[in-house]
XYZ file of C-alpha atoms in Angstrom:
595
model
C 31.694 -2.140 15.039
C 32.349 -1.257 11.591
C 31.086 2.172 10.547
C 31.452 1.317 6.917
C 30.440 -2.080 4.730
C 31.146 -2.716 1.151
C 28.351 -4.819 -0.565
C 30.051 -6.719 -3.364
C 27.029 -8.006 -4.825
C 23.457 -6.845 -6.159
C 19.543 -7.476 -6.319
C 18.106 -8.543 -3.025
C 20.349 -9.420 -1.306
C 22.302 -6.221 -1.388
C 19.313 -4.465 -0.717
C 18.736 -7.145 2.533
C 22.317 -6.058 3.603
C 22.038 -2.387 3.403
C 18.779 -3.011 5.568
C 20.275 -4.927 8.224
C 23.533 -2.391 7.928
C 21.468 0.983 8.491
C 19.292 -0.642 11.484
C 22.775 -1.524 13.149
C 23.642 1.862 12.478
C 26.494 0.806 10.185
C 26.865 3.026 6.734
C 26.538 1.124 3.636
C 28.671 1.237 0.052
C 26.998 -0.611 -3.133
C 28.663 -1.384 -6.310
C 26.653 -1.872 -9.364
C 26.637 -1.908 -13.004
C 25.549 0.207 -15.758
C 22.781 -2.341 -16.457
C 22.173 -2.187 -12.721
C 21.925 1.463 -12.076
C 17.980 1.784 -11.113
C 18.094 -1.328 -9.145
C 16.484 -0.849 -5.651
C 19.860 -1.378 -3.811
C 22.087 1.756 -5.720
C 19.545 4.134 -4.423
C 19.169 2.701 -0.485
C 22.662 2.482 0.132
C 24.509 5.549 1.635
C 27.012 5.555 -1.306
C 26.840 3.725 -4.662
C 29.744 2.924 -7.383
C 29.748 1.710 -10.728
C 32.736 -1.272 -11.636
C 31.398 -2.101 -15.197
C 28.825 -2.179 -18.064
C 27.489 -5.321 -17.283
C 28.906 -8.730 -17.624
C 29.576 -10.033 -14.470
C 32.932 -11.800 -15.519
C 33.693 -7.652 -16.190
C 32.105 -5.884 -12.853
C 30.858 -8.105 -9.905
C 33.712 -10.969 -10.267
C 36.039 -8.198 -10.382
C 37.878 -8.384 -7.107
C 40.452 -5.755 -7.913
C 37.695 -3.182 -9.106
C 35.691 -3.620 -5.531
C 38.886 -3.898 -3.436
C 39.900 -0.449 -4.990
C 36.033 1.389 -4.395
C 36.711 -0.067 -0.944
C 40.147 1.443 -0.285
C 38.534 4.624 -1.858
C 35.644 4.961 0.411
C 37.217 4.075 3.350
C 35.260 0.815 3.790
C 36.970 -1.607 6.107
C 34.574 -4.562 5.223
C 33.430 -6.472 2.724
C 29.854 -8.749 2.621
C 30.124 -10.647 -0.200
C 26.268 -11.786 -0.164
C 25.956 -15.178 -1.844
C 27.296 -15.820 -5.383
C 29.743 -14.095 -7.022
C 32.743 -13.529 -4.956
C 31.229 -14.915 -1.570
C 33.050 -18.479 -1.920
C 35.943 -17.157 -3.053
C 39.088 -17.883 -0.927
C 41.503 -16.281 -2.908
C 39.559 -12.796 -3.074
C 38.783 -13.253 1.280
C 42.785 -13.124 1.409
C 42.997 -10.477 -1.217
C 40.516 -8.659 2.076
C 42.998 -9.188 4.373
C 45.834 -8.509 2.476
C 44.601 -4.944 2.119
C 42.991 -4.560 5.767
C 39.806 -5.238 4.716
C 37.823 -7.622 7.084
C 36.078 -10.295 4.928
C 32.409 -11.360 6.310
C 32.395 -14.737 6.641
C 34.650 -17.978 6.906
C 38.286 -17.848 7.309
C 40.026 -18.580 3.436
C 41.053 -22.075 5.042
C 37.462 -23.065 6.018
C 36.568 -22.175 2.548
C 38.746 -24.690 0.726
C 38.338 -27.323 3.000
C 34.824 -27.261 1.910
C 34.642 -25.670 -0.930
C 35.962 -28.881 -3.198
C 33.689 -31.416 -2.660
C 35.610 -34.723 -2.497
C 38.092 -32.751 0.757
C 34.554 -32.352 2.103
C 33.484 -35.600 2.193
C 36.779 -36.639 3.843
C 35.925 -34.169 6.752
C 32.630 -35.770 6.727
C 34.075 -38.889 7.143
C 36.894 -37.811 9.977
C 33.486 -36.662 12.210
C 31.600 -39.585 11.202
C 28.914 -38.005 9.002
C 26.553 -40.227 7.095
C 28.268 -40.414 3.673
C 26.656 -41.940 0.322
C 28.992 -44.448 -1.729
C 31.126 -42.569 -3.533
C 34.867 -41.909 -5.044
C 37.417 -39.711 -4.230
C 38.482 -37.851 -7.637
C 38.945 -39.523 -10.881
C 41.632 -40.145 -12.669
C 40.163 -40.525 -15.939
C 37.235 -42.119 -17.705
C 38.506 -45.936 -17.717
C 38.647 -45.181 -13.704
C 35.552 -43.326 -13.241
C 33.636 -46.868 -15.371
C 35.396 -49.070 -12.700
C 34.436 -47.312 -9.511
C 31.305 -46.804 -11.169
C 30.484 -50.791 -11.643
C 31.598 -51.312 -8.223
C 29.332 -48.730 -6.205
C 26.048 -49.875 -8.879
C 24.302 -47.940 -11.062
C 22.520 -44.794 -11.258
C 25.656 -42.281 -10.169
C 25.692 -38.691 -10.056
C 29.215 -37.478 -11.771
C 30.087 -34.413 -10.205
C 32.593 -31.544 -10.964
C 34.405 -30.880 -7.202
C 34.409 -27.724 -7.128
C 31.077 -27.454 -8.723
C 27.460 -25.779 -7.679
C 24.409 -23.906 -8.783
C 23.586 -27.185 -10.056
C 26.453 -27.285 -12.737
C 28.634 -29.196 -13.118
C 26.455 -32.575 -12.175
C 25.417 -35.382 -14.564
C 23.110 -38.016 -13.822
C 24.199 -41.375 -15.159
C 22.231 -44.384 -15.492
C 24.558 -46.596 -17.282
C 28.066 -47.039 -18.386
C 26.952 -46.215 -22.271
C 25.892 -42.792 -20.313
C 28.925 -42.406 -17.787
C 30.962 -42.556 -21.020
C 29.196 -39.700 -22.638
C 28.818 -37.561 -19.714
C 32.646 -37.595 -18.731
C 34.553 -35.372 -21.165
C 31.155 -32.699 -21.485
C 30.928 -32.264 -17.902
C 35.137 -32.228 -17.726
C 34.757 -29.663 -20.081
C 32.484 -27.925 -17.986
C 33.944 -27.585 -14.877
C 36.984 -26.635 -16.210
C 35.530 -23.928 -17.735
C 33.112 -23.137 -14.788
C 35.368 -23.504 -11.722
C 39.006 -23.897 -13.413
C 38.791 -26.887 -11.785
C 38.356 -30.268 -13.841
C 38.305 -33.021 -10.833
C 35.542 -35.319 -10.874
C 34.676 -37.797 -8.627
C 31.356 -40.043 -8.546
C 28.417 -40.550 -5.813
C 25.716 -43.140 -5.671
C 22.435 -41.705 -6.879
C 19.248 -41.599 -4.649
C 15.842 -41.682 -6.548
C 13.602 -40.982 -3.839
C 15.349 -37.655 -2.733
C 14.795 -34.921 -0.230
C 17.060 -32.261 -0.098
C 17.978 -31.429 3.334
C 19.694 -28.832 5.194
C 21.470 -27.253 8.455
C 21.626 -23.512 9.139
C 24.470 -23.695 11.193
C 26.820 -20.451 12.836
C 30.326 -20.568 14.613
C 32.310 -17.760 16.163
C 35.558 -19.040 15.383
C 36.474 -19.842 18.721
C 34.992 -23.287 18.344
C 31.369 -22.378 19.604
C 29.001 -24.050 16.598
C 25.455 -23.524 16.745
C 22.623 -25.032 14.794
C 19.905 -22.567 13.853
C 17.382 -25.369 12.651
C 16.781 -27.389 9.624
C 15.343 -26.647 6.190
C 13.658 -28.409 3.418
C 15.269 -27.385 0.279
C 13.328 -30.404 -2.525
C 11.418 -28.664 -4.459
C 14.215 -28.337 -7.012
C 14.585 -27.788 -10.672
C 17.588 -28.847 -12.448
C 19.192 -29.117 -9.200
C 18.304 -24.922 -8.859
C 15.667 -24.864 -5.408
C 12.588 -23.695 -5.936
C 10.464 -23.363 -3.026
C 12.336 -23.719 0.425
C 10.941 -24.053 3.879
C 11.362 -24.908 7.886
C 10.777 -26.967 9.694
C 10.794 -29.800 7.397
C 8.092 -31.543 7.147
C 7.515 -35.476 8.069
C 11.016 -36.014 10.172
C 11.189 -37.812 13.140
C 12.095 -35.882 16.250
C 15.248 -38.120 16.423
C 16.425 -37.568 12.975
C 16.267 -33.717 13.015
C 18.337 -33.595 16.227
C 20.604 -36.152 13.996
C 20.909 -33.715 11.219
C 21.751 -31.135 13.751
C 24.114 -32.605 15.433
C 25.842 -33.964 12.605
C 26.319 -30.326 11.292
C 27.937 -28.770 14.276
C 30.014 -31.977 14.679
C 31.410 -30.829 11.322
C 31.436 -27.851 11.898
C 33.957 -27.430 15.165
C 35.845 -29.867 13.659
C 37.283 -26.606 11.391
C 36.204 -24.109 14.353
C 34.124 -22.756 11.386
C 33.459 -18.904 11.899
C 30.226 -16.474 10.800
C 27.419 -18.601 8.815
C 27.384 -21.787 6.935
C 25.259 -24.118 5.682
C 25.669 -28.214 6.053
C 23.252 -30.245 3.334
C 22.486 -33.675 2.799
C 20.609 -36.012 0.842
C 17.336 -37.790 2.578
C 16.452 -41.169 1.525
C 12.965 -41.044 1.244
C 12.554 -44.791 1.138
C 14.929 -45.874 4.227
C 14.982 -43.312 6.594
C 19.057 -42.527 6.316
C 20.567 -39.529 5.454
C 24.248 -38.802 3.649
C 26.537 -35.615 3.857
C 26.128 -33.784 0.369
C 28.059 -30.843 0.904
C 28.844 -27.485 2.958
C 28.374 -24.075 1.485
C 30.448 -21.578 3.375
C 27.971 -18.594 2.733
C 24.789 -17.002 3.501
C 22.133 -19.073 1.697
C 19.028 -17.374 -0.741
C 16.984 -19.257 1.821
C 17.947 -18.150 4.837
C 15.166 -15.892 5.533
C 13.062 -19.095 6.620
C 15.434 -20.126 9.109
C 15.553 -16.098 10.522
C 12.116 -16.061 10.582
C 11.068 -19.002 12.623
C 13.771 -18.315 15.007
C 13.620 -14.404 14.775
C 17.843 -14.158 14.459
C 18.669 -11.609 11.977
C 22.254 -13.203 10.027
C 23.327 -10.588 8.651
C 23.875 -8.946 11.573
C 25.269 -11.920 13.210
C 28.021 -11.995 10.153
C 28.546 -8.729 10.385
C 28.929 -8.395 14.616
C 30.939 -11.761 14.245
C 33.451 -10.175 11.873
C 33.391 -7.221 14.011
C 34.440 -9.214 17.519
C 31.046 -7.758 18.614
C 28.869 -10.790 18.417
C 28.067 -11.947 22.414
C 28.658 -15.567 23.112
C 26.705 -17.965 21.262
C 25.523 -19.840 24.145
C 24.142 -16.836 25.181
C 21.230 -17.069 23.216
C 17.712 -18.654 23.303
C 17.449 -20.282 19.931
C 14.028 -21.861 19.852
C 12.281 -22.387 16.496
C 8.676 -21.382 16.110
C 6.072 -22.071 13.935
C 6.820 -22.924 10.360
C 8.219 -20.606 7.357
C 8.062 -20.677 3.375
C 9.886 -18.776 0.904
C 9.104 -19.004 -2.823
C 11.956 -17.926 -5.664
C 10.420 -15.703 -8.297
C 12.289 -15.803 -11.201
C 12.106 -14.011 -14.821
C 11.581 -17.068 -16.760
C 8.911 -18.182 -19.403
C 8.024 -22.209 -17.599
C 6.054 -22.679 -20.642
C 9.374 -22.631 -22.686
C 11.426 -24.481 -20.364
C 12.152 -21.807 -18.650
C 14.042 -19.749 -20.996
C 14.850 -16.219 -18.896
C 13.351 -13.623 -19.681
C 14.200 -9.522 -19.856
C 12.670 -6.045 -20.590
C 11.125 -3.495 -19.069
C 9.124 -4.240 -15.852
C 5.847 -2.262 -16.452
C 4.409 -3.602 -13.437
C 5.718 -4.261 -10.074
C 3.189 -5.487 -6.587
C 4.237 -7.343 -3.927
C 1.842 -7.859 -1.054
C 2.873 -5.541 2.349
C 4.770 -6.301 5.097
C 2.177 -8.121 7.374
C 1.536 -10.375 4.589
C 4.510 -11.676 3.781
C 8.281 -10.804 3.708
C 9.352 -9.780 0.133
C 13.300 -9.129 -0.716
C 13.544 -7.961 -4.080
C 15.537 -5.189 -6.032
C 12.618 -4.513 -8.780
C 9.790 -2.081 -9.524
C 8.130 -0.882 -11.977
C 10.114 0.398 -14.895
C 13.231 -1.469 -14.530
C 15.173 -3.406 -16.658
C 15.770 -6.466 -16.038
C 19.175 -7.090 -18.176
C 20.290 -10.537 -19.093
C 23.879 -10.515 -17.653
C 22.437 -11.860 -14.356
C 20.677 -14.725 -12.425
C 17.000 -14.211 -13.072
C 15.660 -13.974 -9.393
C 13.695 -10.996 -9.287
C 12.240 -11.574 -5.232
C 11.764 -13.802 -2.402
C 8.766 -14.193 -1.138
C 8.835 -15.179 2.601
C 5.910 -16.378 4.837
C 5.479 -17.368 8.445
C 2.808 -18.562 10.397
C 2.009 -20.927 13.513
C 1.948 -24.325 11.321
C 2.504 -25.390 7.862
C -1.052 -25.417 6.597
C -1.331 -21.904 7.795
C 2.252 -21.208 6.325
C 0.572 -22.548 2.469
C -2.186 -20.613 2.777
C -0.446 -17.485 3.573
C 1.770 -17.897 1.088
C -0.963 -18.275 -1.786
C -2.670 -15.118 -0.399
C 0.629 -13.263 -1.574
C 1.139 -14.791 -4.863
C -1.976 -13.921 -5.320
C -0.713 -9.969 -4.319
C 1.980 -10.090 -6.396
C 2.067 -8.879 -9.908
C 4.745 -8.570 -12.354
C 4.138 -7.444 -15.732
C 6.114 -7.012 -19.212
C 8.512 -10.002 -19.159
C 7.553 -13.665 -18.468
C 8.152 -14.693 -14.423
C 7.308 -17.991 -13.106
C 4.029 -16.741 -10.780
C 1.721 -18.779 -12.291
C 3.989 -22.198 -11.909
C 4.759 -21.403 -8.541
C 0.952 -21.170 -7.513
C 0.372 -24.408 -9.252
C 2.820 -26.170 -7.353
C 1.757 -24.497 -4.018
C -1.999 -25.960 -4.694
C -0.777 -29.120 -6.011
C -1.547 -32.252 -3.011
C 2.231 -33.279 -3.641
C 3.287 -30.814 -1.749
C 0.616 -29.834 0.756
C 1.158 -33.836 1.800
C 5.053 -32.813 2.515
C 5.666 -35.340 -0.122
C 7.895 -34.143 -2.824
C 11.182 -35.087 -3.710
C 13.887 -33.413 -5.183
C 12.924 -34.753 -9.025
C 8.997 -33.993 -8.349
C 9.283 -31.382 -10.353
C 10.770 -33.097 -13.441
C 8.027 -34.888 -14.000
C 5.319 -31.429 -12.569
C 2.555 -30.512 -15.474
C 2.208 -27.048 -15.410
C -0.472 -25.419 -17.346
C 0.237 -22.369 -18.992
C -2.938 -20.011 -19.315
C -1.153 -18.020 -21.780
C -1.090 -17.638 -26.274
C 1.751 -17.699 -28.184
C 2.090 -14.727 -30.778
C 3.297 -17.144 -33.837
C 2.999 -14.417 -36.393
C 1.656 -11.024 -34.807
C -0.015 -9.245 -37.380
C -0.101 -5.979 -39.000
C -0.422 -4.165 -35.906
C -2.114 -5.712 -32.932
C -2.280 -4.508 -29.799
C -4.628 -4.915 -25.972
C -7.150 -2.904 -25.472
C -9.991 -2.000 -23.451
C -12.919 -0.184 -22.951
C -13.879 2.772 -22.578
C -9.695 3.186 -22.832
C -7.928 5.451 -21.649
C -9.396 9.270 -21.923
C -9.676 12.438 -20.355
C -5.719 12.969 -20.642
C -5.651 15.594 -23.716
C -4.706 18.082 -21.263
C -1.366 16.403 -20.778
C -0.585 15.357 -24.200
C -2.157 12.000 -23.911
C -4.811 11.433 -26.441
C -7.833 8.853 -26.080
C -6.484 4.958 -26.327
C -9.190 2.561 -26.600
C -11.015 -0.049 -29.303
C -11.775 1.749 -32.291
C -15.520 0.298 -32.860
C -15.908 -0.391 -29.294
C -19.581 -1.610 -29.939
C -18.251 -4.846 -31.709
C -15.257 -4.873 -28.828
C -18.002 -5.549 -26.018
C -20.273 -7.578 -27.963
C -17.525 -9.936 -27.929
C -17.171 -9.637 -24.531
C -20.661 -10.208 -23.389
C -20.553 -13.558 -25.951
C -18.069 -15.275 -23.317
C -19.419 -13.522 -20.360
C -17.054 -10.971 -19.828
C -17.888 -7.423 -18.649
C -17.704 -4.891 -21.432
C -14.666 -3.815 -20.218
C -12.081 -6.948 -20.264
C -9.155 -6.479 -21.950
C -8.842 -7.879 -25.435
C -7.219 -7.768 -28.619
C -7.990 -5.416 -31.703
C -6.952 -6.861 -34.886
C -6.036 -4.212 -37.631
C -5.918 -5.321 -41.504
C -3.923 -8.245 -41.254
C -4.200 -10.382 -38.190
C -1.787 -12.547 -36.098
C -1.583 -16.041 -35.789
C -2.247 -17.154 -31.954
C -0.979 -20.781 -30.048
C -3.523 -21.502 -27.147
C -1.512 -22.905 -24.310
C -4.760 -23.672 -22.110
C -8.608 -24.350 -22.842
C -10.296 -20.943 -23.565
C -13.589 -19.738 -24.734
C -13.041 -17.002 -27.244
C -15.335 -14.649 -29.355
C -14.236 -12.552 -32.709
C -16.173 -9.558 -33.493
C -15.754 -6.349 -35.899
C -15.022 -6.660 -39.741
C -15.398 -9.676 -41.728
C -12.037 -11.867 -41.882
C -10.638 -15.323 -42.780
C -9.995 -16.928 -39.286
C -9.052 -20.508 -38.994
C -9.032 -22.901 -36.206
C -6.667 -25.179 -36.792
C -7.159 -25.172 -40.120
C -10.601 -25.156 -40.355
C -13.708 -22.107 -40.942
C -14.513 -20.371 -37.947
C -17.752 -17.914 -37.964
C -17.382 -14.719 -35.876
C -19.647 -13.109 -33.928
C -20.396 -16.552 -31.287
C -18.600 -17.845 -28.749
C -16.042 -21.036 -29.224
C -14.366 -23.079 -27.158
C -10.794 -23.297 -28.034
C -8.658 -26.657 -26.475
C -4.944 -26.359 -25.295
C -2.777 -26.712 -28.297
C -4.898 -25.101 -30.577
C -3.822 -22.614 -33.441
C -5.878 -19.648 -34.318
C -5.159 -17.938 -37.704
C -6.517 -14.585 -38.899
C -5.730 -13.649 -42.612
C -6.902 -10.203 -44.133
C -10.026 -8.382 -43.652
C -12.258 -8.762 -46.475
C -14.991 -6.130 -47.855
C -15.039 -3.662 -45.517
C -13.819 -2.522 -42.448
C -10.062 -1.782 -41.381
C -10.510 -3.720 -37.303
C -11.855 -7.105 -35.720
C -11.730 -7.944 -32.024
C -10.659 -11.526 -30.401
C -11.643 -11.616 -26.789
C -11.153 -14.635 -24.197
C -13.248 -15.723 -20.928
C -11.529 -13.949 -18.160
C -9.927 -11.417 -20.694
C -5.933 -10.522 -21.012
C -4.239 -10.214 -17.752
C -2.235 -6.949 -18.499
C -1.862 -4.013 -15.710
C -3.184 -0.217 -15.921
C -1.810 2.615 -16.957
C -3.227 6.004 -16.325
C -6.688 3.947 -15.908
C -6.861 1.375 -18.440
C -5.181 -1.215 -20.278
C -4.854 0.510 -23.556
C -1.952 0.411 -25.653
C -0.804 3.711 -26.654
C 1.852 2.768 -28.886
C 3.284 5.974 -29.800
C 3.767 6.962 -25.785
C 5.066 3.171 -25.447
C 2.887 2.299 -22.332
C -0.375 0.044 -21.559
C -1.470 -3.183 -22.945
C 1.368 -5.762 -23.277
C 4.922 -3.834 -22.745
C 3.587 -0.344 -24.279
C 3.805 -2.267 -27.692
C 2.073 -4.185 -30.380
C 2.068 -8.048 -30.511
């Protein structure tokens, strides 16, 4: 066994290999960033070293900056994780050029499957399902041919593409024409790579695929199937196992198509073999192989309780027993849910800042890999995954219903995340029934119980009552609304408590987009406020529609602060016992800040 592992990657699933490394008894080296230096993963591993400021192109994708903090620590492997560097054939023989093991397929596994069109000739040799497709284009007037001849829609595809880019959906030649040069152009730039080739496009989807493991030595095992649909812009989503509504006969056919593939390379350490699911006929195609530890794998580990990690890692040790050694029998059924730092209501632009709230749900709940707490920043260099949130239970139903009970536990606070939109789908019927498809979510509604600040006022903050006091004694004066009797008569006009959060208005208010039906009150000094253009009278309730614009001009007379309070009030977290913004300590109400 090795008794030290470089990490060359970050987030959670450095922070999942350090885990698996220190159980093992195996010593653990991190590299990270200077944007990276309070994730979760530089302070659990034994030894931590910076490569860069930020940008991965600068620190992570640096293979001569990691293969050097390896040398200097004494590490003699490297887990590339997934991303990054982990598909990366020349930097695996860079490994063993230094005597450095690399975890996970040999360089030569990774190229056969690593360009797409090879792959599908592989698939082909071991007579996998394949979809009607091309080998790689030679240019535009060839790409229009091929495309008349296998029939309209096609996907046109970069071949050494992934992540989702590099893909173009084309439902007619007018649209294959358009599409070639951009995405060209983008895999070039991507991947360095600018071979195309075309596939026949199926519009009622699944996305399915095979956890599969070899040793090597030709030994190929399946570990199960998973259910990967739920997509956006070909990015997964929500992921799960077993998937639901296949046959018994078709999962062992998607099984035993992936270790056919499989020891046809004598693939070595963990892979994964995925396919497209026709939801209309029954027949699945070969999509492609990814020669790397998946984000999802934690499904597949829990339902058969195999820990891959430390298979990769025994496997690239020669301590891994024979694979036919073990009793690999799936139970029950297992979830995992991708939260990201994205605003869905602004299609899904990421998000960073300052964390100023971090909750997961504990252990016997649910499974949560993340690299966040409270108080970090989440920088903008990176992809915006901020956890996994894995569930397991005896069927699927049960599996849901866990899994809401943890969103539910979870709490992230001070940059947008997509919490809310993953609940939504999770209670939607779509996919309760096992019904979705990989462009469900293209056409998903989400509602957004949220406001947009338009304009934000003089200076408008959260609040609450009775704020935050009793802290003089270290420094902290009394937060809280300034004529709190007019801040919980608002409240009590939608049926709050007196003690929901709301929003004080000073001088000149802020104008406010309503992203959901709300019931809202306004109380304090007289002001101009406008609903949608129109007179509204303070000191009732309203209700307010989705869409809707509130405007708040100047106080007028007398008076320096008016409150606006909603049904439900503003979801913000406590600090020091209230929601209160101090704005001169930077903390409570919405990111320690005004509007």
């Amino acid at each position: 066994m090795f008794e030290k592992v470089l990490i060359a990657n970050r987030g959670a699933i450095a922070c999942r290999i350090i885990r698996t490394l220190r159980r093992i008894g195996v010593k653990s080296v991190a590299v990270y960033t200077d944007a990276d230096a309070l994730s979760r993963h530089v302070m659990e591993a034994d030894e931590a070293h910076c490569i860069g400021s930020g940008p991965a192109a600068e620190s992570y994708l640096r293979a001569d900056k990691i293969l050097e903090i390896a040398r200097h620590t004494g590490a003699k492997a490297i887990h590339p994780g997934y991303g990054f560097l982990s598909e990366k054939a020349d930097f695996a023989e860079q490994c063993i050029a230094h005597g450095i093991r690399f975890i996970g397929p040999t360089p030569q596994q990774m190229r056969a499957f690593g360009l797409k069109h090879t792959a599908r000739e592989l698939a082909l040799q071991n007579n996998v399902p394949l979809l009607p497709g091309t080998g790689l284009l030679e240019d535009l007037d060839d790409a229009l041919r091929q495309a008349a001849h296998i029939g309209y829609p096609v996907m046109l595809k970069s071949t050494a593409g992934g992540g989702g880019i590099g893909m173009r959906l084309c439902w007619n030649r007018d649209e294959l024409s358009r599409a070639y040069e951009a995405v060209k152009y983008l895999a070039q730039n991507n991947f360095k790579d600018a071979g195309l080739f075309l596939e026949k496009f199926v519009e009622n989807a699944r996305h399915i695929e095979v956890q599969i493991f070899g040793d090597g030595r030709g030994g190929v095992v399946a570990l199960g199937e998973r259910d990967c649909s739920m997509q956006r812009r070909n990015q997964k989503v929500i992921e799960e196992t077993p998937a639901p509504n296949l046959t018994p006969r078709l999962r062992q056919a998607l099984l035993d198509a992936a270790v056919r593939l499989g020891k046809s390379v004598n693939y070595q350490s963990a892979g994964t073999v995925e396919y497209i699911f026709d939801a209309s006929t029954g027949e699945f195609y070969f999509l492609e192989v990814n020669t790397r530890l998946q984000v999802e794998h934690g499904v597949t580990e829990e339902v058969t309780g195999i820990d891959l990690v430390e298979w990769m890692v025994r496997q690239a040790a020669g301590d891994l027993p024979p694979l036919d050694s073990f009793d690999i029998k799936p139970r029950g059924a297992s979830i995992q849910v991708r939260v990201y730092a994205e605003n869905p209501a602004r299609d899904f632009q990421p998000s960073c800042g300052t964390l100023t709230a971090a909750e997961f749900p504990p252990s016997p709940v649910a499974r949560v890999e993340t690299w966040v707490e409270r108080g970090v920043e989440v920088p903008p260099f990176y992809d915006p995954m901020l956890a996994k949130i894995i569930v397991h239970a005896a069927d699927r139903d049960q599996a849901i219903s866990r899994l809401l009970a943890a969103l539910d536990a979870t709490a992230l606070h001070g940059i947008e995340t997509n919490l809310d939109y993953l609940r939504q789908v999770l209670h939607g019927t779509v996919f309760r029934d096992g019904r979705h498809t990989t462009s469900f979510l293209n056409v998903f509604h989400y509602i957004a119980n949220t406001v947009d600040v338009l304009s934000p006022g003089v200076q408008t903050t959260i609040q609450d009552y009775p704020g935050r006091i009793g802290y003089w004694s270290v420094g902290v004066p009394p937060s809280g609304p300034m004529d709190s009797l007019a801040f919980r008569l608002a409240n009590r006009l939608v049926g709050n408590s007196d003690d929901k959060a709301g929003i004080e208005i000073t001088l000149v208010g802020p104008a406010l987009r309503f992203n959901c039906d709300s019931v809202i009150a306004i109380c304090g000094a007289p002001m101009d406020v406008r609903l949608d253009g129109g007179p509204l009278a303070q000191w009732q309730a309203h209700p307010v529609k989705a869409g809707a614009i509130l405007q708040f001009g100047k106080l007028v007379n007398h008076g320096c602060r008016a409150y606006l309070v909603v049904r439900g009030g503003f979801q913000v977290p406590d600090y020091l016992g209230s929601k209160s913004t101090f704005t001169l300590g930077q903390f409570g109400g919405h990111a320690g800040r005004t509007l």
